[in-house]
CSV table of C-alpha atoms and ligand atoms in Angstrom, one decimal:
chain,number,residue,atom,x,y,z
H,68,MET,CA,54.4,-14.3,96.3
H,69,LEU,CA,52.9,-12.1,93.6
H,70,ASP,CA,56.3,-10.9,92.4
H,71,ASN,CA,57.6,-14.5,92.3
H,72,ILE,CA,54.8,-15.6,90.1
H,73,ASP,CA,55.2,-12.5,87.9
H,74,SER,CA,58.8,-13.3,87.1
H,75,ALA,CA,58.5,-17.1,87.0
H,76,MET,CA,55.1,-18.2,85.8
H,77,ASN,CA,52.3,-17.6,83.4
H,78,TRP,CA,49.2,-16.0,85.0
H,79,GLN,CA,46.9,-17.3,82.3
H,80,ALA,CA,48.0,-20.9,82.8
H,81,LEU,CA,47.7,-20.7,86.6
H,82,ASP,CA,44.3,-19.1,86.3
H,83,ALA,CA,43.2,-22.0,84.1
H,84,ALA,CA,44.6,-24.5,86.5
H,85,HIS,CA,43.2,-23.2,89.8
H,86,HIS,CA,40.6,-20.5,89.4
H,87,LEU,CA,36.9,-21.1,88.7
H,88,HIS,CA,35.1,-18.0,87.5
H,89,PRO,CA,31.5,-16.9,87.9
H,90,PHE,CA,29.1,-17.3,84.9
H,91,THR,CA,31.8,-18.8,82.7
H,92,ASP,CA,32.1,-21.7,80.2
H,93,HIS,CA,35.5,-22.7,81.4
H,94,LYS,CA,36.4,-24.9,78.5
H,95,ASP,CA,35.9,-21.9,76.2
H,96,LEU,CA,37.8,-19.6,78.5
H,97,HIS,CA,40.8,-21.9,78.7
H,98,GLU,CA,40.9,-22.1,74.9
H,99,ARG,CA,40.8,-18.3,74.5
H,100,GLY,CA,42.9,-17.4,77.5
H,101,VAL,CA,41.8,-15.1,80.3
H,102,LYS,CA,42.5,-11.4,80.2
H,103,VAL,CA,44.6,-10.3,83.2
H,104,ILE,CA,43.5,-6.9,84.4
H,105,GLU,CA,46.4,-5.4,86.2
H,106,ARG,CA,45.4,-1.9,87.3
H,107,ALA,CA,42.9,0.8,86.6
H,108,GLU,CA,42.6,4.6,86.8
H,109,GLY,CA,39.6,6.8,86.4
H,110,VAL,CA,37.5,5.2,83.7
H,111,PHE,CA,40.3,3.1,82.2
H,112,LEU,CA,41.4,-0.5,82.8
H,113,TYR,CA,44.9,-1.7,81.9
H,114,ASP,CA,45.6,-5.3,81.1
H,115,ALA,CA,48.8,-7.2,81.5
H,116,LYS,CA,49.6,-6.9,77.8
H,117,GLY,CA,49.5,-3.1,78.1
H,118,ASN,CA,46.1,-2.6,76.5
H,119,LYS,CA,44.1,0.4,77.7
H,120,ILE,CA,40.3,-0.2,77.8
H,121,MET,CA,37.6,2.3,78.7
H,122,ASP,CA,35.3,0.7,81.2
H,123,GLY,CA,31.9,1.3,79.7
H,124,MET,CA,30.3,-1.0,82.3
H,125,ALA,CA,31.8,0.5,85.6
H,126,GLY,CA,33.1,-3.0,86.4
H,127,LEU,CA,29.8,-4.8,86.8
H,128,TRP,CA,27.6,-1.7,87.1
H,129,CYS,CA,29.3,-0.7,90.3
H,130,VAL,CA,32.4,1.5,90.1
H,131,SER,CA,30.5,4.7,90.2
H,132,LEU,CA,33.4,7.0,91.2
H,133,GLY,CA,35.8,5.4,88.8
H,134,TYR,CA,39.0,3.6,89.8
H,135,SER,CA,41.8,4.8,92.1
H,136,ARG,CA,40.0,7.3,94.3
H,137,PRO,CA,42.5,7.9,97.1
H,138,GLU,CA,39.7,9.0,99.5
H,139,LEU,CA,38.2,5.6,99.5
H,140,VAL,CA,41.5,3.9,100.0
H,141,GLU,CA,42.2,6.3,103.0
H,142,ALA,CA,38.8,5.6,104.5
H,143,ALA,CA,39.4,1.9,104.4
H,144,ALA,CA,43.0,2.1,105.7
H,145,LYS,CA,41.9,4.4,108.6
H,146,GLN,CA,39.1,2.0,109.6
H,147,MET,CA,41.3,-1.0,109.2
H,148,ALA,CA,43.8,0.5,111.6
H,149,THR,CA,41.0,1.4,114.1
H,150,LEU,CA,38.7,-1.6,114.0
H,151,PRO,CA,39.2,-4.0,111.0
H,152,TYR,CA,36.3,-6.3,112.1
H,153,TYR,CA,33.9,-7.1,114.7
H,154,ASN,CA,30.5,-8.8,114.4
H,155,THR,CA,27.1,-7.2,114.9
H,156,PHE,CA,25.6,-10.4,116.4
H,157,PHE,CA,26.6,-10.2,120.0
H,158,LYS,CA,24.5,-7.2,121.0
H,159,THR,CA,27.4,-5.1,119.5
H,160,THR,CA,27.6,-2.5,116.8
H,161,ASN,CA,30.3,-0.3,115.3
H,162,LYS,CA,30.3,3.4,114.4
H,163,PRO,CA,30.6,3.1,110.6
H,164,ALA,CA,27.7,0.7,110.4
H,165,VAL,CA,25.5,3.1,112.5
H,166,ALA,CA,26.6,6.2,110.7
H,167,LEU,CA,26.0,4.6,107.3
H,168,ALA,CA,22.6,3.3,108.2
H,169,THR,CA,21.7,6.8,109.4
H,170,LYS,CA,22.9,8.3,106.2
H,171,LEU,CA,21.0,5.8,104.1
H,172,ALA,CA,17.8,6.5,106.0
H,173,SER,CA,18.3,10.2,105.1
H,174,ILE,CA,18.8,9.7,101.4
H,175,ALA,CA,16.4,6.8,100.8
H,176,PRO,CA,12.9,7.3,99.5
H,177,GLU,CA,10.3,8.2,102.1
H,178,GLY,CA,9.8,5.7,104.9
H,179,LEU,CA,12.7,3.4,104.3
H,180,LYS,CA,14.4,3.9,107.5
H,181,HIS,CA,15.8,0.5,108.6
H,182,VAL,CA,18.9,-1.1,107.2
H,183,PHE,CA,20.1,-4.7,107.2
H,184,TYR,CA,23.6,-5.3,105.9
H,185,GLY,CA,25.2,-8.1,103.8
H,186,CYS,CA,28.1,-8.4,101.5
H,187,SER,CA,26.4,-8.8,98.1
H,188,GLY,CA,23.3,-8.0,96.2
H,189,SER,CA,22.4,-11.7,96.4
H,190,GLU,CA,22.5,-11.6,100.2
H,191,ALA,CA,20.3,-8.5,100.2
H,192,VAL,CA,17.8,-10.2,97.9
H,193,ASP,CA,17.9,-13.4,99.9
H,194,THR,CA,17.3,-11.5,103.1
H,195,ALA,CA,14.4,-9.5,101.5
H,196,LEU,CA,12.7,-12.7,100.3
H,197,ARG,CA,13.1,-14.5,103.6
H,198,THR,CA,11.9,-11.4,105.4
H,199,ALA,CA,8.8,-11.2,103.2
H,200,ARG,CA,7.8,-14.7,104.1
H,201,VAL,CA,8.6,-14.3,107.8
H,202,TYR,CA,6.5,-11.1,107.8
H,203,TRP,CA,3.4,-13.0,106.6
H,204,GLN,CA,4.0,-16.0,108.8
H,205,THR,CA,4.3,-13.8,111.8
H,206,LEU,CA,1.0,-12.1,110.9
H,207,GLY,CA,-0.7,-15.5,110.9
H,208,LYS,CA,-0.7,-16.0,107.1
H,209,PRO,CA,1.9,-18.7,106.4
H,210,GLU,CA,0.2,-19.6,103.1
H,211,LYS,CA,1.1,-16.2,101.7
H,212,LYS,CA,4.5,-17.3,100.4
H,213,ILE,CA,4.6,-17.1,96.6
H,214,ILE,CA,7.2,-14.8,95.2
H,215,ILE,CA,6.5,-13.1,91.9
H,216,GLY,CA,9.5,-12.1,89.7
H,217,ARG,CA,9.8,-11.4,86.0
H,218,GLU,CA,11.2,-13.0,82.9
H,219,TYR,CA,14.7,-11.6,82.2
H,220,GLY,CA,14.9,-10.4,85.9
H,221,TYR,CA,18.2,-10.8,87.7
H,222,HIS,CA,18.2,-11.0,91.5
H,223,GLY,CA,21.5,-12.7,92.2
H,224,SER,CA,23.0,-16.1,92.3
H,225,THR,CA,21.8,-17.7,95.6
H,226,THR,CA,19.2,-20.3,95.2
H,227,LEU,CA,16.4,-17.9,96.2
H,228,GLY,CA,17.8,-15.1,94.0
H,229,ALA,CA,18.1,-17.4,91.0
H,230,SER,CA,14.6,-18.6,91.6
H,231,ALA,CA,13.2,-15.1,91.8
H,232,GLY,CA,15.1,-14.0,88.7
H,233,GLY,CA,13.8,-14.8,85.3
H,234,MET,CA,16.9,-16.4,83.7
H,235,VAL,CA,15.8,-19.8,82.5
H,236,ASP,CA,19.4,-21.1,82.3
H,237,MET,CA,19.8,-20.4,86.0
H,238,HIS,CA,16.5,-22.2,86.7
H,239,ARG,CA,17.7,-25.2,84.8
H,240,GLN,CA,20.8,-25.4,87.0
H,241,SER,CA,19.0,-25.8,90.3
H,242,GLY,CA,17.6,-22.3,90.6
H,243,ASP,CA,13.9,-23.3,90.5
H,244,MET,CA,12.6,-23.4,94.0
H,245,PRO,CA,8.9,-24.0,94.5
H,246,ASN,CA,6.5,-21.1,95.0
H,247,PHE,CA,8.3,-18.7,92.5
H,248,VAL,CA,6.3,-17.5,89.6
H,249,HIS,CA,7.4,-15.2,86.7
H,250,VAL,CA,5.4,-12.7,84.7
H,251,ILE,CA,6.3,-10.7,81.5
H,252,PRO,CA,8.8,-7.9,81.7
H,253,PRO,CA,7.9,-4.4,80.6
H,254,TYR,CA,10.2,-4.8,77.6
H,255,TRP,CA,8.4,-2.7,75.0
H,256,TYR,CA,11.1,-3.0,72.3
H,257,GLY,CA,11.2,-6.7,72.4
H,258,LYS,CA,7.7,-7.6,73.4
H,259,GLY,CA,5.5,-4.6,72.7
H,260,GLY,CA,4.4,-5.5,69.2
H,261,GLN,CA,2.1,-2.9,67.7
H,262,MET,CA,1.2,-1.4,71.1
H,263,SER,CA,2.5,2.1,72.1
H,264,PRO,CA,5.0,2.0,75.0
H,265,GLU,CA,2.4,3.4,77.3
H,266,GLU,CA,-0.2,0.8,76.3
H,267,PHE,CA,2.3,-1.9,76.7
H,268,GLY,CA,3.4,-0.8,80.1
H,269,LEU,CA,-0.2,-1.1,81.4
H,270,TYR,CA,-0.6,-4.4,79.6
H,271,ALA,CA,2.5,-5.8,81.3
H,272,ALA,CA,1.4,-4.7,84.7
H,273,LYS,CA,-2.1,-6.1,84.2
H,274,GLU,CA,-0.6,-9.5,83.2
H,275,ALA,CA,0.9,-9.5,86.7
H,276,GLU,CA,-2.5,-8.7,88.2
H,277,LYS,CA,-4.0,-11.6,86.2
H,278,LYS,CA,-1.4,-13.9,87.6
H,279,ILE,CA,-2.0,-12.8,91.1
H,280,LEU,CA,-5.7,-13.4,90.7
H,281,GLU,CA,-5.0,-16.8,89.3
H,282,LEU,CA,-2.7,-17.7,92.2
H,283,GLY,CA,-5.0,-16.1,94.8
H,284,PRO,CA,-3.7,-12.9,96.4
H,285,GLU,CA,-3.9,-14.8,99.8
H,286,ASN,CA,-1.0,-17.0,98.5
H,287,VAL,CA,1.3,-14.2,97.2
H,288,ALA,CA,3.9,-12.8,99.6
H,289,THR,CA,5.7,-10.3,97.4
H,290,PHE,CA,6.5,-8.9,94.0
H,291,ILE,CA,10.2,-8.3,93.3
H,292,GLY,CA,11.4,-6.2,90.4
H,293,GLU,CA,14.3,-4.1,89.3
H,294,PRO,CA,13.2,-0.5,88.5
H,295,ILE,CA,15.2,-1.0,85.3
H,296,GLN,CA,16.0,-4.6,84.5
H,297,GLY,CA,19.8,-4.4,84.2
H,298,ALA,CA,21.5,-7.7,83.4
H,299,GLY,CA,18.3,-8.7,81.4
H,300,GLY,CA,19.0,-6.0,78.8
H,301,VAL,CA,18.5,-2.6,80.5
H,302,LEU,CA,14.7,-2.9,80.0
H,303,ILE,CA,13.3,0.6,80.8
H,304,PRO,CA,9.6,0.3,81.7
H,305,PRO,CA,7.2,2.7,80.0
H,306,SER,CA,5.9,5.4,82.4
H,307,THR,CA,2.6,3.6,82.9
H,308,TYR,CA,4.1,0.4,84.4
H,309,TRP,CA,5.3,1.2,87.9
H,310,PRO,CA,2.3,3.3,89.0
H,311,GLU,CA,0.1,0.3,88.0
H,312,ILE,CA,2.3,-2.2,89.9
H,313,ASN,CA,2.1,0.1,93.0
H,314,ARG,CA,-1.7,0.0,92.7
H,315,ILE,CA,-1.8,-3.8,92.3
H,316,CYS,CA,0.5,-4.5,95.2
H,317,LYS,CA,-1.5,-2.2,97.4
H,318,GLN,CA,-4.9,-3.5,96.3
H,319,TYR,CA,-4.0,-7.2,96.9
H,320,ASP,CA,-1.9,-6.6,100.0
H,321,ILE,CA,1.4,-7.8,98.5
H,322,LEU,CA,4.8,-6.6,99.6
H,323,LEU,CA,6.7,-4.8,97.0
H,324,ILE,CA,10.5,-5.2,96.8
H,325,ALA,CA,12.5,-2.9,94.5
H,326,ASP,CA,15.8,-4.5,93.6
H,327,GLU,CA,18.0,-1.4,93.3
H,328,VAL,CA,21.3,-3.3,93.2
H,329,ILE,CA,22.1,-1.7,89.8
H,330,CYS,CA,19.9,1.4,89.8
H,331,GLY,CA,20.7,2.5,93.3
H,332,TYR,CA,23.1,5.3,94.3
H,333,GLY,CA,22.7,7.6,91.3
H,334,ARG,CA,22.8,5.4,88.2
H,335,THR,CA,19.5,6.9,86.9
H,336,GLY,CA,20.3,10.5,87.8
H,337,LYS,CA,18.2,10.1,91.0
H,338,TRP,CA,19.5,8.5,94.2
H,339,PHE,CA,17.3,5.5,93.5
H,340,GLY,CA,15.4,4.1,90.6
H,341,THR,CA,12.5,4.1,93.0
H,342,ASP,CA,12.7,8.0,93.0
H,343,TYR,CA,12.9,8.1,89.2
H,344,PHE,CA,9.8,5.9,88.6
H,345,GLY,CA,7.8,6.8,91.7
H,346,ILE,CA,7.8,3.2,93.0
H,347,LYS,CA,6.4,2.6,96.5
H,348,PRO,CA,8.5,-0.3,97.8
H,349,ASP,CA,8.3,-1.9,101.3
H,350,MET,CA,11.8,-3.1,100.9
H,351,MET,CA,14.7,-2.0,98.7
H,352,THR,CA,17.8,-4.1,98.0
H,353,THR,CA,21.0,-2.1,97.3
H,354,ALA,CA,24.7,-3.0,96.8
H,355,LYS,CA,27.2,-2.3,94.0
H,356,GLY,CA,27.4,1.5,93.8
H,357,LEU,CA,27.1,1.7,97.6
H,358,THR,CA,30.9,1.4,97.8
H,359,SER,CA,31.7,1.9,94.1
H,360,GLY,CA,32.6,-1.7,94.3
H,361,TYR,CA,35.8,-1.0,96.3
H,362,LEU,CA,34.7,-3.4,99.0
H,363,PRO,CA,31.7,-5.8,99.2
H,364,LEU,CA,28.7,-4.4,100.9
H,365,SER,CA,24.9,-4.5,100.5
H,366,ALA,CA,22.1,-2.8,102.3
H,367,LEU,CA,18.6,-3.9,102.5
H,368,LEU,CA,16.3,-1.0,103.4
H,369,MET,CA,12.8,-1.6,104.8
H,370,ASN,CA,9.9,0.5,105.9
H,371,ASN,CA,8.1,0.6,109.3
H,372,ARG,CA,5.4,-1.8,108.1
H,373,VAL,CA,8.0,-4.6,107.7
H,374,ALA,CA,10.5,-3.5,110.3
H,375,ASP,CA,7.8,-3.1,113.1
H,376,VAL,CA,6.9,-6.8,112.6
H,377,LEU,CA,10.6,-7.8,112.6
H,378,ILE,CA,11.4,-5.7,115.6
H,379,ASN,CA,8.3,-6.2,117.8
H,380,GLU,CA,6.7,-9.5,116.8
H,381,VAL,CA,9.2,-12.0,115.3
H,382,GLY,CA,11.3,-12.5,118.4
H,383,GLU,CA,14.7,-13.7,117.3
H,384,TYR,CA,15.2,-13.6,113.5
H,385,TYR,CA,17.5,-16.5,112.7
H,386,HIS,CA,19.2,-14.8,109.8
H,387,GLY,CA,22.5,-12.9,109.3
H,388,PHE,CA,26.0,-13.0,108.0
H,389,THR,CA,29.5,-13.0,109.6
H,390,TYR,CA,30.2,-9.7,107.8
H,391,SER,CA,26.9,-8.0,108.3
H,392,GLY,CA,27.8,-4.4,109.1
H,393,HIS,CA,31.5,-4.8,108.3
H,394,PRO,CA,33.1,-1.7,109.6
H,395,VAL,CA,35.6,-1.2,106.8
H,396,SER,CA,33.0,-1.7,104.0
H,397,CYS,CA,30.7,0.7,105.9
H,398,ALA,CA,33.4,3.3,106.2
H,399,VAL,CA,34.0,3.1,102.5
H,400,GLY,CA,30.3,3.3,101.8
H,401,LEU,CA,30.0,6.5,103.8
H,402,LYS,CA,32.9,8.1,102.1
H,403,ASN,CA,31.6,7.0,98.7
H,404,ILE,CA,28.2,8.7,99.3
H,405,GLU,CA,30.0,11.8,100.6
H,406,ILE,CA,31.9,12.1,97.3
H,407,LEU,CA,28.8,11.4,95.2
H,408,GLU,CA,27.1,14.3,97.1
H,409,ASN,CA,30.1,16.7,97.0
H,410,GLU,CA,30.7,16.2,93.3
H,411,ASN,CA,27.1,16.3,92.3
H,412,LEU,CA,27.5,13.0,90.5
H,413,VAL,CA,23.9,11.8,91.0
H,414,GLU,CA,22.3,14.9,89.4
H,415,GLY,CA,25.1,15.0,86.9
H,416,ALA,CA,24.3,11.6,85.6
H,417,THR,CA,21.2,13.0,83.8
H,418,ALA,CA,23.0,15.5,81.6
H,419,LYS,CA,26.0,13.1,81.0
H,420,GLY,CA,23.6,10.3,80.0
H,421,GLU,CA,21.8,12.7,77.6
H,422,LEU,CA,25.1,13.7,76.1
H,423,LEU,CA,26.3,10.1,75.8
H,424,ARG,CA,23.1,9.0,74.0
H,425,ALA,CA,23.2,12.1,71.7
H,426,LYS,CA,26.8,11.3,70.8
H,427,LEU,CA,26.0,7.6,70.2
H,428,ASN,CA,23.1,8.6,68.0
H,429,GLU,CA,25.4,10.8,65.9
H,430,ALA,CA,28.0,8.1,65.7
H,431,ILE,CA,25.9,5.0,65.1
H,432,GLY,CA,22.2,5.9,65.1
H,433,ASP,CA,21.9,5.7,61.3
H,434,LEU,CA,23.5,2.2,61.0
H,435,PRO,CA,20.9,-0.3,59.7
H,436,ILE,CA,21.7,-2.7,62.6
H,437,VAL,CA,21.0,-0.1,65.3
H,438,GLY,CA,17.4,-0.5,66.3
H,439,GLU,CA,17.2,1.7,69.4
H,440,ILE,CA,19.5,3.6,71.7
H,441,ARG,CA,17.8,4.0,75.1
H,442,GLY,CA,18.8,5.0,78.5
H,443,VAL,CA,18.1,6.8,81.8
H,444,GLY,CA,20.9,8.7,83.5
H,445,LEU,CA,24.1,6.7,82.9
H,446,ILE,CA,22.5,3.3,82.3
H,447,GLY,CA,21.6,2.4,78.7
H,448,ALA,CA,21.3,-0.1,75.9
H,449,ILE,CA,21.6,-0.4,72.2
H,450,GLU,CA,19.4,-2.9,70.4
H,451,LEU,CA,21.0,-4.6,67.4
H,452,THR,CA,18.4,-5.5,64.8
H,453,ALA,CA,18.0,-7.3,61.6
H,454,ASP,CA,15.3,-4.8,60.5
H,455,LYS,CA,15.2,-1.3,62.0
H,456,ARG,CA,11.6,-0.7,61.0
H,457,THR,CA,10.0,-3.8,62.4
H,458,ARG,CA,12.4,-4.2,65.4
H,459,LYS,CA,13.1,-7.7,64.2
H,460,PHE,CA,15.8,-9.7,66.1
H,461,PHE,CA,18.6,-11.6,64.3
H,462,GLU,CA,18.2,-15.3,63.9
H,463,LYS,CA,20.3,-17.2,66.5
H,464,ASN,CA,19.8,-14.5,69.1
H,465,GLY,CA,23.0,-13.6,70.9
H,466,ARG,CA,25.5,-14.2,68.1
H,467,VAL,CA,25.7,-10.7,66.7
H,468,GLY,CA,25.9,-9.4,70.3
H,469,VAL,CA,29.0,-11.4,70.9
H,470,ILE,CA,30.5,-10.2,67.6
H,471,CYS,CA,29.8,-6.6,68.6
H,472,ARG,CA,31.1,-7.0,72.1
H,473,ASP,CA,34.4,-8.4,70.7
H,474,HIS,CA,34.7,-5.4,68.3
H,475,CYS,CA,34.0,-3.0,71.2
H,476,ILE,CA,36.8,-4.5,73.3
H,477,ALA,CA,39.2,-4.6,70.4
H,478,ALA,CA,38.4,-0.9,69.8
H,479,GLY,CA,39.2,-0.2,73.5
H,480,LEU,CA,35.7,-0.1,74.9
H,481,MET,CA,34.4,-2.5,77.5
H,482,MET,CA,30.7,-3.2,76.8
H,483,ARG,CA,28.5,-6.1,77.6
H,484,ALA,CA,26.0,-8.0,75.4
H,485,THR,CA,22.7,-9.6,76.6
H,486,ARG,CA,21.3,-11.5,73.7
H,487,ASP,CA,21.8,-8.9,70.9
H,488,THR,CA,21.4,-6.0,73.2
H,489,MET,CA,24.5,-4.0,74.0
H,490,LEU,CA,24.6,-2.6,77.5
H,491,PHE,CA,26.5,0.3,79.0
H,492,SER,CA,26.8,1.9,82.4
H,493,PRO,CA,30.1,3.8,82.7
H,494,PRO,CA,31.3,5.3,85.9
H,495,LEU,CA,29.3,8.4,87.0
H,496,SER,CA,32.6,10.2,87.1
H,497,ILE,CA,33.0,10.0,83.3
H,498,THR,CA,34.0,13.3,81.7
H,499,GLU,CA,32.6,15.0,78.6
H,500,ALA,CA,35.8,14.3,76.7
H,501,GLU,CA,35.6,10.7,77.7
H,502,ILE,CA,32.0,10.5,76.5
H,503,GLU,CA,33.2,11.7,73.1
H,504,LYS,CA,35.8,9.0,73.1
H,505,PHE,CA,33.3,6.4,74.1
H,506,ALA,CA,31.1,7.3,71.1
H,507,ALA,CA,34.1,7.3,68.8
H,508,MET,CA,35.1,3.8,69.8
H,509,ALA,CA,31.5,2.6,69.6
H,510,LYS,CA,31.4,4.0,66.0
H,511,ILE,CA,34.4,1.8,65.0
H,512,ALA,CA,33.1,-1.3,66.7
H,513,PHE,CA,29.5,-1.0,65.4
H,514,GLU,CA,30.6,-0.2,61.9
H,515,LYS,CA,32.7,-3.3,61.9
H,516,THR,CA,29.8,-5.3,63.3
H,517,PHE,CA,27.6,-4.1,60.5
H,518,ALA,CA,30.3,-5.0,57.9
H,519,ASP,CA,30.4,-8.5,59.4
H,520,VAL,CA,26.6,-8.9,59.3
H,521,ARG,CA,26.5,-7.6,55.7
H,522,ALA,CA,29.2,-9.9,54.6
H,523,GLU,CA,27.3,-12.8,56.0
H,524,VAL,CA,24.1,-11.8,54.3
H,525,ALA,CA,25.9,-11.5,51.0
H,526,LEU,CA,27.4,-15.0,51.3
T,635,PXG,N1,20.1,-7.8,92.0
T,635,PXG,C1,20.4,-7.2,90.8
T,635,PXG,C2,19.4,-6.3,90.2
T,635,PXG,C3,21.7,-7.3,90.3
T,635,PXG,O1,21.9,-6.7,89.1
T,635,PXG,C4,22.2,-8.8,92.1
T,635,PXG,C5,21.0,-8.6,92.6
T,635,PXG,C6,23.2,-9.7,92.8
T,635,PXG,O2,24.2,-9.0,93.3
T,635,PXG,P1,25.6,-9.7,93.7
T,635,PXG,O3,26.4,-8.7,94.4
T,635,PXG,O4,25.3,-10.9,94.6
T,635,PXG,O5,26.2,-10.2,92.4
T,635,PXG,C7,22.6,-8.2,90.9
T,635,PXG,C8,23.9,-8.4,90.3
T,635,PXG,C9,25.8,-8.8,84.5
T,635,PXG,C10,25.9,-9.0,85.9
T,635,PXG,O6,26.5,-9.5,83.8
T,635,PXG,C11,25.0,-8.4,86.8
T,635,PXG,C12,25.0,-8.6,88.2
T,635,PXG,C13,26.0,-9.5,88.7
T,635,PXG,C14,26.9,-10.1,87.8
T,635,PXG,C15,26.8,-9.9,86.4
T,635,PXG,O7,25.1,-7.9,84.0
T,635,PXG,N2,24.1,-8.1,89.0
């Protein structure tokens, strides 16, 4: 079938005729024509036109080991040949699911010992939010059901996830369930004004406390937050933020959910963003880097406080997915973690991230449109600015970001723009030589962006 199409038809036209894409303006896509990615190796993608593109985003923040790792392929093939599928509903389990849960309990932050599987970050988030409400209901507090998220937060695309996230465009399109409330993100660069980052971190946390007091803590089930807000712009909270959120959740008896779908499995140079920031979550959602994206898998981890209620008091929990604990995904997850450990890729992300930011600073740091280059481990962002000194954004926010993204791709570097913030999260397997290349391509793309901006101002 694939070969037939290859010789006889046009992939772009067929894609336009039959394939609906996620988060896409289809009219615009059909006019431009979709890029067909044909194969990938290491940190490089190859499209059907023969272009070679460095993947500065690790797919969608997930391909931690890089592409074409034979060990993951072998782990999947072996498990497929042994037990390709069986459910975990019928009082049954499978060895990869048990082995992976055991492994996750050993690398997870203190106390998070219980694992619930899904296929996507969205399913993990949905499960965590449902579980938070079920927890309070079971303890006789059904009114404790408000979920607090943050502006610019991203928690997936189910209706619960979209409601918990802080993306207003998603809310507009039926992602605005009742009993969801949003507070300000700890985004110092964009919202910190004259405050120091530390002052602003405390301020942002105290805004959450104010909101909780206004709603009544007896009505609030949980606070959900990404350790670093990824899709929202790689918003790295000041050091004062998470300790204060820990305190607030404890003081008002509110469950804390760390959404580690992007930060988890080494992105920050620690196994979890929770380790990096000292967050004390009751539940932790993970996905993406768990299998390096080779197969869909998510794991929601929870502590004894929550799991004891689920296990001993709820009775049957009417929740689960056909593919919960999928043996092939779990086998790949196990192998992926083994490789992360054997090749020191988690610890290695700290030094690689520092090198990448240093090289980017050398290459583009002095450009007048570069307001800030920030990062933790191998997740980072570059703020494009109209005025470096005052951190002023461009008018018509998002336009320069798209220009810059297009220059990056043309230069051979896949980067993503949120508003006018350029995001990067390359595979953890990226080498020093590839980091040099990354910065060299960024230099070309950002200089061109600057030239475009300057030309417009001159007009
Ligand atoms: N939580 C977080 C923190 C995420 O980043 C999800 C939940 C949902 O995961 P699934 O597997 O259901 O997609 C995510 C996903 C982007 C982008 O453009 C980010 C995500 C997904 C798609 C695009 O940055 N993050």
